[in-house]
Amino acid sequence: MFMMFSKRIIEDSARQVRSPAEILARANETICDNNQAEMFVTVWLGILEISSGKLTAANAGHEFPTIRRKNGRFELYKDRHCFVLGGLKEARYREYELHIAPGDMIFVYTDGVPEATDASGEMFGTDRMIAALNACAEGGPVKILEGVQESVNAFVGDAEQFDDLTMMCLEYRGPQPA
């Protein structure tokens, strides 16, 4: 329920402003004002300008995004994390810009992916995640998502999981002719 509440607040904030840092700041303030349960949420928020490939993003304590440049390999993009949403009303958020070229891909995910655990208690981890991404990097976004999911499933086997696995993969194709 808290996640749905937070998602709605972020969406409402995004309708009012266009800066990822400002969206997170407004959402954080609202969440803090209505957070009797003292919960928090991590968020990576990016706005891609399709006409130019300019990606403006901010990270509120979320996992590092991964980027694959055209015909390259996926790598973690170690952005500077800011504080989680709902944890500190006065938190400030920084944004950064990246240029995404046609053919580049971005993969973002929740902590349930690297923290997926096998029966012995070992975590899937970011190294295995990057290896899974690169094993299917030549496929499109759907194939990449399926490949990572299959790798996680093979790793955890029948072990019970305690977190969700949420993933998104985006391929930038550049501006489209009118």
Short mmCIF file of C-alpha atoms in Angstrom, two decimals:
data_model
loop_
_atom_site.label_atom_id
_atom_site.label_comp_id
_atom_site.label_asym_id
_atom_site.label_seq_id
_atom_site.Cartn_x
_atom_site.Cartn_y
_atom_site.Cartn_z
CA MET A 1 0.00 0.00 0.00
CA PHE A 2 2.87 2.38 0.83
CA MET A 3 4.41 1.76 -2.61
CA MET A 4 1.14 2.62 -4.36
CA PHE A 5 0.78 5.75 -2.21
CA SER A 6 4.36 6.80 -3.05
CA LYS A 7 3.94 6.08 -6.76
CA ARG A 8 0.84 8.25 -6.89
CA ILE A 9 2.62 11.12 -5.12
CA ILE A 10 5.56 10.92 -7.53
CA GLU A 11 3.18 10.94 -10.50
CA ASP A 12 1.34 13.97 -9.11
CA SER A 13 4.65 15.78 -8.52
CA ALA A 14 5.77 14.98 -12.08
CA ARG A 15 2.66 16.68 -13.45
CA GLN A 16 3.64 19.90 -11.68
CA VAL A 17 7.38 20.13 -12.42
CA ARG A 18 9.80 18.72 -15.01
CA SER A 19 13.03 18.45 -13.03
CA PRO A 20 13.77 14.97 -11.58
CA ALA A 21 15.41 16.56 -8.50
CA GLU A 22 12.41 18.82 -7.90
CA ILE A 23 9.94 15.97 -8.48
CA LEU A 24 11.73 13.88 -5.85
CA ALA A 25 11.93 16.81 -3.41
CA ARG A 26 8.20 17.52 -3.68
CA ALA A 27 7.29 13.85 -3.42
CA ASN A 28 9.59 13.42 -0.42
CA GLU A 29 8.00 16.34 1.40
CA THR A 30 4.50 14.96 0.84
CA ILE A 31 5.49 11.43 1.83
CA CYS A 32 7.19 12.70 4.99
CA ASP A 33 4.08 14.70 5.92
CA ASN A 34 1.93 11.56 5.66
CA ASN A 35 4.29 8.84 6.89
CA GLN A 36 3.02 7.68 10.26
CA ALA A 37 4.42 4.19 9.58
CA GLU A 38 7.93 5.69 9.12
CA MET A 39 8.54 3.77 5.92
CA PHE A 40 10.69 4.82 2.97
CA VAL A 41 10.99 4.16 -0.74
CA THR A 42 13.95 4.26 -3.11
CA VAL A 43 13.51 5.82 -6.54
CA TRP A 44 15.55 6.25 -9.69
CA LEU A 45 13.79 8.81 -11.84
CA GLY A 46 14.85 9.68 -15.36
CA ILE A 47 13.35 11.92 -18.03
CA LEU A 48 14.47 11.15 -21.56
CA GLU A 49 14.20 13.87 -24.20
CA ILE A 50 13.46 11.70 -27.22
CA SER A 51 14.41 14.38 -29.77
CA SER A 52 17.99 14.69 -28.47
CA GLY A 53 18.81 11.64 -26.34
CA LYS A 54 19.34 13.84 -23.27
CA LEU A 55 18.53 11.90 -20.12
CA THR A 56 18.12 13.90 -16.92
CA ALA A 57 17.98 11.69 -13.82
CA ALA A 58 18.11 11.69 -10.04
CA ASN A 59 18.59 8.82 -7.60
CA ALA A 60 16.90 8.66 -4.20
CA GLY A 61 18.77 5.74 -2.65
CA HIS A 62 17.94 3.33 -5.47
CA GLU A 63 20.16 0.69 -7.09
CA PHE A 64 22.63 1.94 -9.71
CA PRO A 65 21.21 1.94 -13.23
CA THR A 66 23.04 -0.02 -15.92
CA ILE A 67 23.82 1.29 -19.39
CA ARG A 68 24.79 -0.52 -22.54
CA ARG A 69 26.19 1.68 -25.26
CA LYS A 70 25.34 0.53 -28.80
CA ASN A 71 27.20 -2.71 -29.55
CA GLY A 72 28.83 -2.57 -26.12
CA ARG A 73 28.38 -4.30 -22.79
CA PHE A 74 26.14 -3.43 -19.86
CA GLU A 75 27.93 -1.62 -17.05
CA LEU A 76 26.76 -0.10 -13.78
CA TYR A 77 26.46 3.66 -13.93
CA LYS A 78 27.55 4.70 -10.45
CA ASP A 79 25.54 7.85 -9.97
CA ARG A 80 25.52 9.78 -6.69
CA HIS A 81 22.69 8.57 -4.53
CA CYS A 82 20.64 11.01 -2.57
CA PHE A 83 18.52 10.14 0.46
CA VAL A 84 15.49 7.83 0.21
CA LEU A 85 11.98 9.30 -0.02
CA GLY A 86 10.13 9.41 3.28
CA GLY A 87 13.21 9.40 5.47
CA LEU A 88 14.04 13.08 5.99
CA LYS A 89 11.74 15.96 5.08
CA GLU A 90 14.61 18.39 4.40
CA ALA A 91 16.44 16.03 2.02
CA ARG A 92 17.70 17.61 -1.19
CA TYR A 93 18.11 15.80 -4.48
CA ARG A 94 20.73 16.25 -7.22
CA GLU A 95 20.20 15.46 -10.83
CA TYR A 96 22.63 14.63 -13.58
CA GLU A 97 22.55 14.44 -17.35
CA LEU A 98 23.62 11.69 -19.71
CA HIS A 99 23.54 11.59 -23.48
CA ILE A 100 21.94 8.44 -24.82
CA ALA A 101 22.70 7.61 -28.47
CA PRO A 102 20.53 5.52 -30.79
CA GLY A 103 21.04 1.84 -29.96
CA ASP A 104 21.97 2.49 -26.30
CA MET A 105 20.01 0.70 -23.58
CA ILE A 106 19.22 1.46 -19.96
CA PHE A 107 18.29 -1.25 -17.46
CA VAL A 108 16.90 -0.31 -14.04
CA TYR A 109 15.78 -2.73 -11.36
CA THR A 110 14.74 -3.05 -7.74
CA ASP A 111 16.97 -4.49 -5.05
CA GLY A 112 15.05 -7.76 -5.32
CA VAL A 113 17.21 -8.64 -8.34
CA PRO A 114 20.71 -8.53 -6.77
CA GLU A 115 19.31 -9.63 -3.40
CA ALA A 116 17.56 -12.73 -4.78
CA THR A 117 18.85 -15.53 -2.55
CA ASP A 118 19.48 -19.22 -3.15
CA ALA A 119 18.82 -22.02 -0.65
CA SER A 120 22.26 -21.57 0.98
CA GLY A 121 21.66 -17.85 1.59
CA GLU A 122 23.94 -16.60 -1.19
CA MET A 123 22.70 -13.53 -3.08
CA PHE A 124 22.48 -13.26 -6.86
CA GLY A 125 24.46 -9.99 -6.69
CA THR A 126 25.25 -7.32 -9.22
CA ASP A 127 28.10 -9.29 -10.84
CA ARG A 128 25.74 -12.12 -11.80
CA MET A 129 23.14 -9.57 -12.89
CA ILE A 130 25.66 -7.83 -15.21
CA ALA A 131 26.75 -11.23 -16.57
CA ALA A 132 23.10 -12.15 -17.23
CA LEU A 133 22.53 -8.80 -18.98
CA ASN A 134 25.58 -9.24 -21.17
CA ALA A 135 24.67 -12.84 -22.03
CA CYS A 136 21.57 -11.52 -23.82
CA ALA A 137 22.74 -7.96 -24.63
CA GLU A 138 22.20 -8.42 -28.36
CA GLY A 139 18.50 -9.08 -27.87
CA GLY A 140 15.90 -6.38 -27.53
CA PRO A 141 14.54 -5.17 -24.19
CA VAL A 142 12.01 -8.03 -23.87
CA LYS A 143 14.70 -10.68 -24.46
CA ILE A 144 16.97 -8.96 -21.95
CA LEU A 145 14.25 -8.90 -19.28
CA GLU A 146 13.42 -12.56 -19.95
CA GLY A 147 17.12 -13.49 -19.83
CA VAL A 148 17.73 -11.79 -16.47
CA GLN A 149 14.54 -13.33 -15.04
CA GLU A 150 15.62 -16.80 -16.23
CA SER A 151 19.09 -16.32 -14.71
CA VAL A 152 17.62 -15.26 -11.37
CA ASN A 153 15.16 -18.17 -11.39
CA ALA A 154 17.92 -20.69 -12.19
CA PHE A 155 20.07 -19.25 -9.39
CA VAL A 156 17.42 -19.23 -6.63
CA GLY A 157 15.84 -22.55 -7.57
CA ASP A 158 13.06 -23.36 -5.11
CA ALA A 159 14.30 -20.99 -2.39
CA GLU A 160 11.57 -18.72 -1.04
CA GLN A 161 12.07 -15.05 -1.92
CA PHE A 162 11.14 -12.11 0.30
CA ASP A 163 11.27 -9.25 -2.17
CA ASP A 164 9.82 -8.45 -5.57
CA LEU A 165 11.85 -8.41 -8.77
CA THR A 166 10.96 -5.37 -10.82
CA MET A 167 12.96 -4.55 -13.94
CA MET A 168 12.73 -2.14 -16.84
CA CYS A 169 14.84 -2.10 -19.99
CA LEU A 170 14.66 0.75 -22.48
CA GLU A 171 16.34 0.95 -25.88
CA TYR A 172 16.73 4.45 -27.29
CA ARG A 173 16.11 4.44 -31.03
CA GLY A 174 16.56 8.15 -31.61
CA PRO A 175 14.12 10.73 -32.88
CA GLN A 176 11.55 9.37 -35.30
CA PRO A 177 10.74 11.19 -38.54
CA ALA A 178 7.50 13.14 -38.51
#
